[in-house]
Structure formats: C-alpha cells, structure tokens
Tab-separated table of C-alpha atoms and ligand atoms in Angstrom:
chain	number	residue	atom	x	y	z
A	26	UNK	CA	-49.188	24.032	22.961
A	27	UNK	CA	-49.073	23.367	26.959
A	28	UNK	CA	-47.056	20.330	28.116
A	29	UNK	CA	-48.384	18.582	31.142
A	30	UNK	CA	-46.032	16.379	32.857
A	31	UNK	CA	-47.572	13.125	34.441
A	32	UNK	CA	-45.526	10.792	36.784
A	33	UNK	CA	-46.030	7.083	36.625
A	34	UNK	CA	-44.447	3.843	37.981
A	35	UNK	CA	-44.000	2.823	34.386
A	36	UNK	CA	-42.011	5.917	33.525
A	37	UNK	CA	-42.811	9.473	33.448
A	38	UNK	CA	-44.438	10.884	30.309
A	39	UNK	CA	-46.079	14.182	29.364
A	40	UNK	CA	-49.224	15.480	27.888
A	41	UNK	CA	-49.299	17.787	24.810
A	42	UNK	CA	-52.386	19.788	24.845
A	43	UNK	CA	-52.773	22.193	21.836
A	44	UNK	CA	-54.828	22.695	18.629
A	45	UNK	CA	-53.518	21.601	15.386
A	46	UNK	CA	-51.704	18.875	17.023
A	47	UNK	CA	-52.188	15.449	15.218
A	48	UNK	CA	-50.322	17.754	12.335
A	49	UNK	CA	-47.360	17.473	14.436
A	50	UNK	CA	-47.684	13.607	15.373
A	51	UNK	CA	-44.155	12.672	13.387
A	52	UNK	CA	-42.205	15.471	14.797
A	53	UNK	CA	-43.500	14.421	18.189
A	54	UNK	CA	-42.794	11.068	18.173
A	55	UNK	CA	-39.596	11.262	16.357
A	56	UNK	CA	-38.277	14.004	18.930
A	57	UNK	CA	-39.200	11.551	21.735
A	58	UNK	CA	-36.946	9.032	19.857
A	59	UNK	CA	-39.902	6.630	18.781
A	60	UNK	CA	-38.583	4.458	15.589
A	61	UNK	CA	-39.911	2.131	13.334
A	62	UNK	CA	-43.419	1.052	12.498
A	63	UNK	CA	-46.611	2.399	13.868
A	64	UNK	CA	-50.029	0.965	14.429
A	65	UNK	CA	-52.804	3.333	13.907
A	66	UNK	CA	-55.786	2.196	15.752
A	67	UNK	CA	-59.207	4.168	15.236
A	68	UNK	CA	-62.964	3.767	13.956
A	69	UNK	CA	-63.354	4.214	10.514
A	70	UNK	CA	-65.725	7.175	11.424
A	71	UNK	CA	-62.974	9.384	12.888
A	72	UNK	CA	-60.362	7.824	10.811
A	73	UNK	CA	-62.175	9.506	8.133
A	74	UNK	CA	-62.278	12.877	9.867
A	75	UNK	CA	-59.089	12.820	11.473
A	76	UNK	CA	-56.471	10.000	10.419
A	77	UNK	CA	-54.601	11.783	6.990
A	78	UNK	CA	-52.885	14.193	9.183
A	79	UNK	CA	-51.125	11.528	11.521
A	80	UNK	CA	-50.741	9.414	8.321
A	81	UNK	CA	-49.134	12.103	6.580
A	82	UNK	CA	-46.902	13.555	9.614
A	83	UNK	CA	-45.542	10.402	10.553
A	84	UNK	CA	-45.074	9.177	6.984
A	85	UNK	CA	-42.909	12.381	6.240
A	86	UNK	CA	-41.007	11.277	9.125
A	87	UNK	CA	-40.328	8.136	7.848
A	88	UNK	CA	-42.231	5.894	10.117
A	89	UNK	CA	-44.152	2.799	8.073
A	90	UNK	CA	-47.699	3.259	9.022
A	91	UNK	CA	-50.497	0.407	9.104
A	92	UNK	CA	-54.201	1.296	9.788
A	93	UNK	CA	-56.111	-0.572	11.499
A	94	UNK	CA	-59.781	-0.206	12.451
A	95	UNK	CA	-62.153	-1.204	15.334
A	96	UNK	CA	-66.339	-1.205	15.046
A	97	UNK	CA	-67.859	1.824	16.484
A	98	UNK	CA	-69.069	1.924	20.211
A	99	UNK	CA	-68.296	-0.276	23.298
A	100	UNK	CA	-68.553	-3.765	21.729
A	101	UNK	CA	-64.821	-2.907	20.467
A	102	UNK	CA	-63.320	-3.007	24.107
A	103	UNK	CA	-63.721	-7.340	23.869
A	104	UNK	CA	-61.927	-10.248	24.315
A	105	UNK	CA	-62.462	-11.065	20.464
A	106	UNK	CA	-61.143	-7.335	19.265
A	107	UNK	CA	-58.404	-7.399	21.705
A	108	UNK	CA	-57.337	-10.857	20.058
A	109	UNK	CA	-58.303	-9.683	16.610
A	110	UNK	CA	-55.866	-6.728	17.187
A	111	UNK	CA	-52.878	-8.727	18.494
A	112	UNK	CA	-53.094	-11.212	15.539
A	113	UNK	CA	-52.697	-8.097	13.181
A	114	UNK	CA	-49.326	-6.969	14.630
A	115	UNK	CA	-48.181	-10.087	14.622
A	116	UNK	CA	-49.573	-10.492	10.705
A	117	UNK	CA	-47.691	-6.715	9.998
A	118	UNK	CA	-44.651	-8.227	11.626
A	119	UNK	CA	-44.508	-5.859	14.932
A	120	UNK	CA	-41.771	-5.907	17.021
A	121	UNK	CA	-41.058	-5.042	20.227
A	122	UNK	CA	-39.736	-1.315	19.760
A	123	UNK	CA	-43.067	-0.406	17.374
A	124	UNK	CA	-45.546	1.569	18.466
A	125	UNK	CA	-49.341	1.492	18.551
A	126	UNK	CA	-50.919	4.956	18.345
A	127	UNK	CA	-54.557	5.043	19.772
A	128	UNK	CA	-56.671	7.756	17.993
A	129	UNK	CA	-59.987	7.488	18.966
A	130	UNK	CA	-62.476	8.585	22.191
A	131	UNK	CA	-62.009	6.198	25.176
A	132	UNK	CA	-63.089	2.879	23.627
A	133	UNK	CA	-60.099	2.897	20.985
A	134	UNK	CA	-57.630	4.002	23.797
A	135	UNK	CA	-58.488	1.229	26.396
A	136	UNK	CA	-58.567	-1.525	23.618
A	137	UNK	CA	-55.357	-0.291	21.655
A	138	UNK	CA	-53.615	0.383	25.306
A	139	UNK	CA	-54.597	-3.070	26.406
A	140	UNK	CA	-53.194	-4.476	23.390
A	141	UNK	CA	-49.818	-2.432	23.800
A	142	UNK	CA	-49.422	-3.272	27.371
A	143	UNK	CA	-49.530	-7.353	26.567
A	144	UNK	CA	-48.215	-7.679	23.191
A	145	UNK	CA	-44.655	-8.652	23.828
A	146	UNK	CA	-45.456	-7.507	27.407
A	147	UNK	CA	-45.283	-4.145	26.262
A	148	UNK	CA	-44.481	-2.308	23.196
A	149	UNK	CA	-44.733	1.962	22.694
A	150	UNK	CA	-47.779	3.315	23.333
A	151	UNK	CA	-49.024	6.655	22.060
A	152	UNK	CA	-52.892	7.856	23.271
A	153	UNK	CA	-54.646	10.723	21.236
A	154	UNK	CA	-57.772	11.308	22.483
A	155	UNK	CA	-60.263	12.679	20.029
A	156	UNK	CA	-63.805	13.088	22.277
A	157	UNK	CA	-63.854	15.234	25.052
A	158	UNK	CA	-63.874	12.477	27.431
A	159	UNK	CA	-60.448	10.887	26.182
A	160	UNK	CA	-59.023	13.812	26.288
A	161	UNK	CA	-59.764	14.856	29.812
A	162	UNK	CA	-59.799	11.310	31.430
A	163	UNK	CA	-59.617	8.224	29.914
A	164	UNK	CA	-56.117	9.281	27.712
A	165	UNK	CA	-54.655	10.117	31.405
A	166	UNK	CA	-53.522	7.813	34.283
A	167	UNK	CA	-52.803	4.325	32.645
A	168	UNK	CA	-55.979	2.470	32.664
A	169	UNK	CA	-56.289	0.126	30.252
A	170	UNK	CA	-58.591	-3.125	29.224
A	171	UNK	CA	-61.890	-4.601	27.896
A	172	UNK	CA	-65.077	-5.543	29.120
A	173	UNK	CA	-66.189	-9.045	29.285
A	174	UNK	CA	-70.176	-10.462	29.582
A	175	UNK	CA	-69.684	-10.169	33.176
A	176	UNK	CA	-69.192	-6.645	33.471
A	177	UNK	CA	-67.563	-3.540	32.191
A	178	UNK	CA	-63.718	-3.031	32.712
A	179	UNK	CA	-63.044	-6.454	34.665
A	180	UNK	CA	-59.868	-6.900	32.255
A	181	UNK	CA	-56.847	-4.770	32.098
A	182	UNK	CA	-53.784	-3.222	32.529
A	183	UNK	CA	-52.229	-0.020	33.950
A	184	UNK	CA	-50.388	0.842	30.917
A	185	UNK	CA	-49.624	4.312	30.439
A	186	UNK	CA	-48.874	5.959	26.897
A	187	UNK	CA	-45.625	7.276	26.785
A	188	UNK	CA	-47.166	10.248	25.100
A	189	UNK	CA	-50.527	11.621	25.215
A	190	UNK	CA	-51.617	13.941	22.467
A	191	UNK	CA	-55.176	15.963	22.963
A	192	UNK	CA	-55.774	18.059	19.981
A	193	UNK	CA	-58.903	20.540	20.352
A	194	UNK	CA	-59.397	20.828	17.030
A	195	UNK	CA	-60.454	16.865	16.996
A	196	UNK	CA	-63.001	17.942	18.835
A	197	UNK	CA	-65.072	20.208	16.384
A	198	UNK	CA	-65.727	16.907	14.638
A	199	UNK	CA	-67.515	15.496	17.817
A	200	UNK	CA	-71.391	15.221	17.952
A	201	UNK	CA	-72.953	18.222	20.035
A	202	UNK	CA	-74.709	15.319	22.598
A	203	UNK	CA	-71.269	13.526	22.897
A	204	UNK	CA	-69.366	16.824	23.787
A	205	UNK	CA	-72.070	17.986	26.269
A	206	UNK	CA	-71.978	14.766	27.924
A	207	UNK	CA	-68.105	14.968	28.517
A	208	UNK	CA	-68.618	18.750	29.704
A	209	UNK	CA	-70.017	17.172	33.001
A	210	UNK	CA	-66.473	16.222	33.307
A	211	UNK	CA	-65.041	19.462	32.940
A	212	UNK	CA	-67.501	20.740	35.345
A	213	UNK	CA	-66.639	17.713	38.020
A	214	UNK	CA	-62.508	18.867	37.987
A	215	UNK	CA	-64.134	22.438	38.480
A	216	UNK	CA	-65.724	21.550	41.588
A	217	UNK	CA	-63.316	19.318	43.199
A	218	UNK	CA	-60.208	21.151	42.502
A	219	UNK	CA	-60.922	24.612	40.547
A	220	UNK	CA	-62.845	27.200	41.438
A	221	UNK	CA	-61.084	29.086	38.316
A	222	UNK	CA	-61.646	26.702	36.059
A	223	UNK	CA	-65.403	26.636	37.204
A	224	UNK	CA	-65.560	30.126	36.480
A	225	UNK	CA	-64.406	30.282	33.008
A	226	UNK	CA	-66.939	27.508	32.353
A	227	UNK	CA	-69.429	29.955	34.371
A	228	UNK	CA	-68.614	32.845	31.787
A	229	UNK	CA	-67.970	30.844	28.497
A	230	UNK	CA	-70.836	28.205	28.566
A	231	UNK	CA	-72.087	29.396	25.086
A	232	UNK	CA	-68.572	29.773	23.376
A	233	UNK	CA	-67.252	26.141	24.540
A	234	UNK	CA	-70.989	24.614	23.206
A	235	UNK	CA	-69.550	26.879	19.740
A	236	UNK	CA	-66.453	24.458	20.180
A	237	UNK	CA	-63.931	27.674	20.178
A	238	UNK	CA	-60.980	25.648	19.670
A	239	UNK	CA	-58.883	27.688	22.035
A	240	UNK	CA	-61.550	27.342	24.798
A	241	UNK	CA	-61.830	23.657	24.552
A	242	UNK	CA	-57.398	23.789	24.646
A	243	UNK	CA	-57.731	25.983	27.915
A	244	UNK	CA	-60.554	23.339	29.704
A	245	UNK	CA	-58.577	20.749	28.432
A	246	UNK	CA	-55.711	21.419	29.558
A	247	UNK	CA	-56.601	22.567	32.785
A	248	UNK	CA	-58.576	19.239	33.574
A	249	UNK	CA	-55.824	17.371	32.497
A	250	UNK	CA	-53.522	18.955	34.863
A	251	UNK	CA	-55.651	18.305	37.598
A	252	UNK	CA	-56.302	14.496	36.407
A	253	UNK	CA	-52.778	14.362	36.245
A	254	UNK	CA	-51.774	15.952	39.660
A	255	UNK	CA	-54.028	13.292	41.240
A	256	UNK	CA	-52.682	9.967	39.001
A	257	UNK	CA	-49.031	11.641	39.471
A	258	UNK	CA	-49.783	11.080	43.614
A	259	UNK	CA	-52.105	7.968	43.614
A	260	UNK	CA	-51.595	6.156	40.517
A	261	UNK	CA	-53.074	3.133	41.310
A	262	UNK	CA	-55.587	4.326	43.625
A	263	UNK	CA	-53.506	3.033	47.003
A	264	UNK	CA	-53.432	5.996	48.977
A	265	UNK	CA	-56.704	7.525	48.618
A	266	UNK	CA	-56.527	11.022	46.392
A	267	UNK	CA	-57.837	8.867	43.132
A	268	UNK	CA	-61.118	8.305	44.952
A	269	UNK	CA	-61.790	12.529	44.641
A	270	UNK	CA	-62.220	11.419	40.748
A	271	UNK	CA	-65.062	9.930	41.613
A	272	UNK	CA	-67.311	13.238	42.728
A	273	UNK	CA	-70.884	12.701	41.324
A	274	UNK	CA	-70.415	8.990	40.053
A	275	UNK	CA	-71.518	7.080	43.446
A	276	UNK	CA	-75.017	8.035	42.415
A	277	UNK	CA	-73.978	8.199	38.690
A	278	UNK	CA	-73.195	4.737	38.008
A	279	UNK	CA	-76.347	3.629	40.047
A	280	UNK	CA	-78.067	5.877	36.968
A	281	UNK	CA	-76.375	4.079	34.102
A	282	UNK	CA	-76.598	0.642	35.808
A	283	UNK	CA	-80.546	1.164	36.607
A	284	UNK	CA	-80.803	1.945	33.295
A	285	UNK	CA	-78.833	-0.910	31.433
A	286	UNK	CA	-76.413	1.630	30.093
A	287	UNK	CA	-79.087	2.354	26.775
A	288	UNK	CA	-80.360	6.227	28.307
A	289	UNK	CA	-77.777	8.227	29.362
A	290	UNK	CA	-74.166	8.726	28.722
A	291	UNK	CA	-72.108	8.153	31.207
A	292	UNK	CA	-71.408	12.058	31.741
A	293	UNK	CA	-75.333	12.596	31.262
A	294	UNK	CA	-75.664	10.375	34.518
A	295	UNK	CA	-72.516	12.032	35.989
A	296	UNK	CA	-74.126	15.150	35.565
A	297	UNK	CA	-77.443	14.126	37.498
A	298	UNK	CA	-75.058	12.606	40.175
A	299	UNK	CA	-72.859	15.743	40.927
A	300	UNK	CA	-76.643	17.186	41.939
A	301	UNK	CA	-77.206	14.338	44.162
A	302	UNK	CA	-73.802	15.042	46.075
A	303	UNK	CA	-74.252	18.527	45.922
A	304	UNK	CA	-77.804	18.295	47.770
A	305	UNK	CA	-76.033	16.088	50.262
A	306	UNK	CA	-73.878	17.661	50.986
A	307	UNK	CA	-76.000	20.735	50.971
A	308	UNK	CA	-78.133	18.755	52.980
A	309	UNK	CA	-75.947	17.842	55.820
A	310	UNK	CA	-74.887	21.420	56.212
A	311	UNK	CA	-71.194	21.425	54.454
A	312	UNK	CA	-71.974	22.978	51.120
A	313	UNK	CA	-74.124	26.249	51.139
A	314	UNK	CA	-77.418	26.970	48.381
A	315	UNK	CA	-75.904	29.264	46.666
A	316	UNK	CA	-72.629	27.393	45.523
A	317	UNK	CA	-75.451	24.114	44.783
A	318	UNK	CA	-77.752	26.754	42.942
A	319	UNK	CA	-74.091	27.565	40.843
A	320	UNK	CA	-73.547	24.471	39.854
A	321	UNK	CA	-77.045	23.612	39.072
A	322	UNK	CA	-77.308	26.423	36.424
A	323	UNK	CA	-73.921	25.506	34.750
A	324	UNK	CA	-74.962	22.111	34.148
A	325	UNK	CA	-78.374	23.401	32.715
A	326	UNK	CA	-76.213	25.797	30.376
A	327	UNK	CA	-74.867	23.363	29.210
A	328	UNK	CA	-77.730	21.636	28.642
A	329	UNK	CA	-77.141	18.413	30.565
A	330	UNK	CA	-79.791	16.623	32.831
A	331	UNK	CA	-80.445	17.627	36.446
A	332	UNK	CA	-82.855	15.249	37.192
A	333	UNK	CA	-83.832	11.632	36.769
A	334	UNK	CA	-87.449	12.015	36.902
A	335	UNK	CA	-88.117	11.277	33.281
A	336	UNK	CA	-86.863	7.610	33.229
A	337	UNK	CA	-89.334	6.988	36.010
A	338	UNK	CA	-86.980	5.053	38.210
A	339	UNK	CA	-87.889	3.748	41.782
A	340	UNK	CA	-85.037	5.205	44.337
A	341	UNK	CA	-85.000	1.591	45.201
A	342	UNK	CA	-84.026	0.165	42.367
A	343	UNK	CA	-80.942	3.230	41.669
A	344	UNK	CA	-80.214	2.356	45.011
A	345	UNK	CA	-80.030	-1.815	44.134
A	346	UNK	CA	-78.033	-0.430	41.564
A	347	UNK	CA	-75.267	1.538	43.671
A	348	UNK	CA	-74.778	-0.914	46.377
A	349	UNK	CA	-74.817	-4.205	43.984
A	350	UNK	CA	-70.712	-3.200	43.396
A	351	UNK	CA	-69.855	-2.648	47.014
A	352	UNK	CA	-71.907	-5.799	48.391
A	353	UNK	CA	-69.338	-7.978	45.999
A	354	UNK	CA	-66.326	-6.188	47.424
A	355	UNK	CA	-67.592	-6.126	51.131
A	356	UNK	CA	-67.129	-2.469	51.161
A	357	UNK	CA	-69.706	0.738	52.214
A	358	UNK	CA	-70.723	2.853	49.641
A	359	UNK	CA	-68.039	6.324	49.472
A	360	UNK	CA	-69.811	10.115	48.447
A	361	UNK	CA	-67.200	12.896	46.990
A	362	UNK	CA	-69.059	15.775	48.606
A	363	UNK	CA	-68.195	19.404	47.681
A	364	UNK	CA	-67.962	21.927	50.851
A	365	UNK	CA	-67.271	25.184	48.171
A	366	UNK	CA	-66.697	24.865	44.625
A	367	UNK	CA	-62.815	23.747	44.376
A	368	UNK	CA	-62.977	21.388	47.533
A	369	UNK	CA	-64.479	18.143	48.290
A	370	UNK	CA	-64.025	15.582	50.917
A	371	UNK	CA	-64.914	11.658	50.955
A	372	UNK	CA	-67.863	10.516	53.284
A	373	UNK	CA	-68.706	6.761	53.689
A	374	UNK	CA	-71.058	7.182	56.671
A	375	UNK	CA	-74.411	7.832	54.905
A	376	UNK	CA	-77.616	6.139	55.598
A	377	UNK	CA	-80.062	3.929	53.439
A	378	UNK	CA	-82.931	6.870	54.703
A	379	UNK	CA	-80.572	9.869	53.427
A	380	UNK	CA	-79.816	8.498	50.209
A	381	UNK	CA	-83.503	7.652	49.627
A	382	UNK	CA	-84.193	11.179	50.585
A	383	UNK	CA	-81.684	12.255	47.769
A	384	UNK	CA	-83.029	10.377	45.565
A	385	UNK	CA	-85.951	11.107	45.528
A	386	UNK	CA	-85.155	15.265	45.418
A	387	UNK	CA	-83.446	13.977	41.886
A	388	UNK	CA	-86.940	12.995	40.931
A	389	UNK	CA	-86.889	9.097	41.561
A	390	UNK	CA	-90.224	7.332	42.349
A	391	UNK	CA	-90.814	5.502	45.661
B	408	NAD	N1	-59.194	4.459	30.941
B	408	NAD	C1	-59.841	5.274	31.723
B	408	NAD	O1	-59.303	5.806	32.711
B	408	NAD	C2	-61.268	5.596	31.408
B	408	NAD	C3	-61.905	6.662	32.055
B	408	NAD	C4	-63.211	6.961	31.682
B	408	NAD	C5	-63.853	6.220	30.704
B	408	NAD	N2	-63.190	5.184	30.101
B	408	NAD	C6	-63.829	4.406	29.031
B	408	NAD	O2	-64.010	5.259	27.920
B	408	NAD	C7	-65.080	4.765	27.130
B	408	NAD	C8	-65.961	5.918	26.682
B	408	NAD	O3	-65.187	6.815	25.927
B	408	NAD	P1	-65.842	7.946	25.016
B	408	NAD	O4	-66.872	8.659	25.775
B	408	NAD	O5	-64.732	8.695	24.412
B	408	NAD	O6	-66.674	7.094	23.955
B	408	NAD	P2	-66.308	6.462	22.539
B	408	NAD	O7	-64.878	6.110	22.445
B	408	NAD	O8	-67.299	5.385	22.282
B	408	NAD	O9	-66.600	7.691	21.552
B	408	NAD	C9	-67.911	8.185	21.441
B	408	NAD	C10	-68.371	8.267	19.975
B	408	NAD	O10	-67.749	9.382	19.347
B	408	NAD	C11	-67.125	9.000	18.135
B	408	NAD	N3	-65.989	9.927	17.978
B	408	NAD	C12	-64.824	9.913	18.657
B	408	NAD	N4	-64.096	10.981	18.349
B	408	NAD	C13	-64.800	11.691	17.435
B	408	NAD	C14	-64.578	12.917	16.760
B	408	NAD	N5	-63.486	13.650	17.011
B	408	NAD	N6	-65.512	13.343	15.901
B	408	NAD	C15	-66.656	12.633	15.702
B	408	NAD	N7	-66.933	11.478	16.331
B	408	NAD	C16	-66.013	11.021	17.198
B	408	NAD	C17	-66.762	7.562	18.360
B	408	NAD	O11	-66.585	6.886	17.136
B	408	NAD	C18	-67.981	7.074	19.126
B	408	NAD	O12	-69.032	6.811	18.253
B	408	NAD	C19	-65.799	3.730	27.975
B	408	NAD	O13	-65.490	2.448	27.480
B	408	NAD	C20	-65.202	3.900	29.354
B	408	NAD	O14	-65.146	2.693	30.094
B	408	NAD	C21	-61.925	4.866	30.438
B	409	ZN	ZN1	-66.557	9.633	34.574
C-alpha cells in the first residue's frame, strides 16, 4: 500500500493506494478514529461487484452500516438525488460525527461528497474511487456537487474526504471502454509532469489494458501524487498551478460539448485534445515531432481516438463550442502546451486562424 499525503484548507488527509484495499475499509477508518454509523453510497451495479467487502470490514469493526443506492450514470449528480440522499440520513438518524463513504466512479463521489459537505454543514467523508477516473482525479482535490439543466457542475462544494481509498483491484471489474477512456488521464499526468511515468505506460501498454493489478496500483498512484502535489499548492485554483490539469481539455471539452456529451467519453475527447495541443505546440515550434509522434502512438496503444474526423464536425462549430464558456466569464481561451514530455506551460495568446488550423489537422470539416 503507498500513502499519499494531500494538504487542504479543510484539513490535511492522505490517500491509500493499494490492491486489496476495500478489505481493509474498517481497520482504516477505525485507525483514523472514525466512529459510529456509516453511509454507503454506490450504484447497485458496483455495489454488487464490490460492496460485501466494505460491508463486512466495517461491520467487523463495529460500525452500523446503511446502503444506500444512486441510478447509474450522470442523472445521479441532481438536485432531486442530492435531496433524496439527505432525506435518507436524516430517515437513518445521522448525526453529525457519521460518516458517508462514497464507493463508486466520479458520479457517486461528487453526489455523496456534496451531500457530506452540507448535511449538518459537514459530516465525515470517506471517497473510494472504483473507475479509473475516480481514482486518479475526481477522488482527489475536494470538488464536489451536481449538475443542474443549466449546465454540468454549476453546484458544489470543495469538500475534501478525509480519506481517500483507490483499490486497483476495483478496477478489474471496470468495462474495457471505461478504463481506456480514463487511461487518457494517466497519459495527460505523464506529459505534464512525468516523463517516467510516461515511460512505463510506453513499455506496459498491453499489461495495464490486461488490468495487472499491480500496474494499475503503480499508475495510480503515481497520478495521484502528481494530482495531489498540484491541489496540495493551488487548491482552489487561485494561484495558477491547477490550470496545468487542464492539458488537452481546452479542445476536449469543445469535443464533448459539440457533441452533446452522447459520443465520446470525456477521456475519449481528452485524448483527441492532448493531440490538438501537442500539434500546437508542435506547431509553434516548442514541442519537437518526435516527442508528438510519442505520444500519438501511446494513445493509439491504447486504443483511444486521435482524431475527430469520424463525427464529421465543422471546426466552427468545436470552436462555438470552446469559446461559448469563456464568452460568459469574459475571459480568453488558455492551451496547456507540452515543450517535452514532463513539462508544459499555459498559453492564452492563440488566434481564431491557428486554432482553425488545428482543428482541422484533428480531422474537423470547414
Ligand atoms: N470532482 C472532480 O474533481 C472531478 C474530476 C473529473 C470528473 N468528475 C466527474 O466525474 C464524473 C465521471 O466519473 P466516472 O468517469 O468515474 O464515471 P461514472 O461514475 O459514471 O462511472 C462510469 C460507469 O462505470 C460504472 N462503474 C464504476 N466502477 C465500476 C467498477 N469497478 N466495475 C464496473 N463498473 C463500474 C459506473 O456504474 C458507471 O456506469 C463526471 O460527473 C465528472 O463531472 C469530477
Ligand atoms: Zn479530465
């Protein structure tokens, strides 16, 4: 097990990375002086798969467990849920010194971490991640809340668990398109911060797509203490560092939003993004061909897309898309552009023409 600690205005807390962790939920919690009843809130899917061995570790411990299940998908992270949720602690009699225990990809986490950082202003919460995703992102830095008609995330909370728990061996369970997806992830903390990291994804493509438990532990954990290192310095994204998160998602949000969020997963359209940035960059002389030709060929071993040609989209309209966000704010649109692999910097001075340009390399129409 590795033990990642994270810094936060709401008190320090650590991540345990390992396999065979959610066995060792009870001893966890108990050593970290947690009392009293827990909340277990996850989708009956990976409740299924995955919820007896929290149930029975924190049972033997002595804790009174209550399930409690959201629907599948992003629908869960709503107003109606978040209520629903609430008026079942209440219903089970939760106080403020019990717990709710997320276990579930990000959807479950930001719902159940919403609901811990309101109810009573703020009872114990405990985040185990069980998709790749959670587990190298959304488990990690406190963000919190629901989605309402207007848009995604416009609700929330930083609201850090007071202990994150990623087991890898949740992760056998997930669906191969899911874990791919997330991989683009993996591959983003590689290229921002990690040239090591980038490497053993470089020489162990085939064995992480196997889901080698102790593989997906070492990417884990090493994304996570990146993610970490950056939240630990610019929790609340004041100061600047948070904003290297975002390498490949300038263009890969335009992606999702062009597409109504129905083609791609979000790390599908990350993926596709991190080759926009990467020709950019490439393009404007900071990042050489063969470090862009690198990353290109670990994204296609693991399968993800390079390209956006096959959804037939109009640069236009992707760029509608990525500038709809910033015209509300006032603000210019910001690029995370890599100069080697383990380095970016942040550039807000592109042009409509380049952007068109990159587009339409990434296989948009005119
Ligand atoms: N809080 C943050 O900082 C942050 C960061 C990034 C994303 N997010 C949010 O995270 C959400 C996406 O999270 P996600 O990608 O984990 O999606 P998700 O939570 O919807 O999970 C994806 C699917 O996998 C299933 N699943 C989960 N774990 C499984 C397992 N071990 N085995 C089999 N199936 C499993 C889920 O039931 C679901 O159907 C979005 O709502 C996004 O806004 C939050
Ligand atoms: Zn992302």
């Amino acid at each position: 097990m590795q033990t990642i600690p994270v810094k936060s205005m709401r008190g320090d807390y650590s991540i345990f990375v390992g396999v065979h962790l959610l066995e060792k939920s009870g001893t966890l919690l108990q050593s970290l002086g947690f009392t009293g009843k827990v909340c277990l809130v996850s989708q009956k899917k990976i409740a299924r798969l995955h919820a007896s061995k929290v149930l029975r570790s924190l049972r033997s411990k002595k804790f009174e467990v209550h399930q409690y299940f959201l629907p599948d998908r992003e629908r869960a992270k709503s107003e109606k849920e978040l209520f629903r949720l609430i008026q079942f602690l209440v219903k089970a009699g939760f106080e403020r010194r019990d717990t709710v225990f997320a276990l579930g990809g990000g959807v479950v986490g930001d719902l159940a971490g919403f609901a811990a950082s309101s109810y009573f202003r703020g009872v114990p919460f405990v985040n185990a991640g069980t998709t790749l995703l959670a587990q190298v992102d959304s488990s990690i830095g406190g963000k919190t809340g629901i989605n309402l008609k207007e848009g995604k995330n416009l609700v929330g909370a930083f609201y850090p668990a007071k202990i994150v728990i990623s087991d890898s061996q949740t992760l056998r369970t997930l669906p191969d398109r899911e874990l791919r997806a997330s991989l683009a992830e993996v591959v983003k903390y590689g290229v921002i911060r990690d040239a090591k990291l980038f490497h053993l994804l470089e020489t162990s493509s085939e064995a992480i797509l196997g889901k080698d438990p102790k593989l997906l532990e070492r990417i884990v954990a090493a994304s996570s203490r990146i993610k970490a290192g950056v939240v630990s310095r610019d929790e609340q994204e004041l100061k600047g560092e948070r904003m290297i998160l975002n390498f490949g998602h300038t263009f890969g949000h335009g992606f999702e939003q062009a597409l109504q969020y129905k083609k791609l997963l979000h790390g599908e359209a990350v993926s596709i993004g991190m080759i926009c940035a990467a020709n950019a960059a490439e393009e404007l002389g900071i990042f050489s061909r063969q470090d862009n030709l690198k990353l290109q060929r670990l994204l296609e071993a693991f399968e993800l897309p390079v390209s956006i040609a096959p959804f037939k989209l109009s640069w236009k309209i992707i760029y509608a898309a990525m500038t709809r966000d910033k015209k509300k704010k006032g603000g210019r649109l910001r690029f995370i552009l890599p100069t080697r692999i383990g380095k970016v910097i942040v550039r807000d001075d592109f042009s409509q023409d380049l952007i068109q340009k990159i587009l339409k390399k990434a296989g948009a129409l005119s």
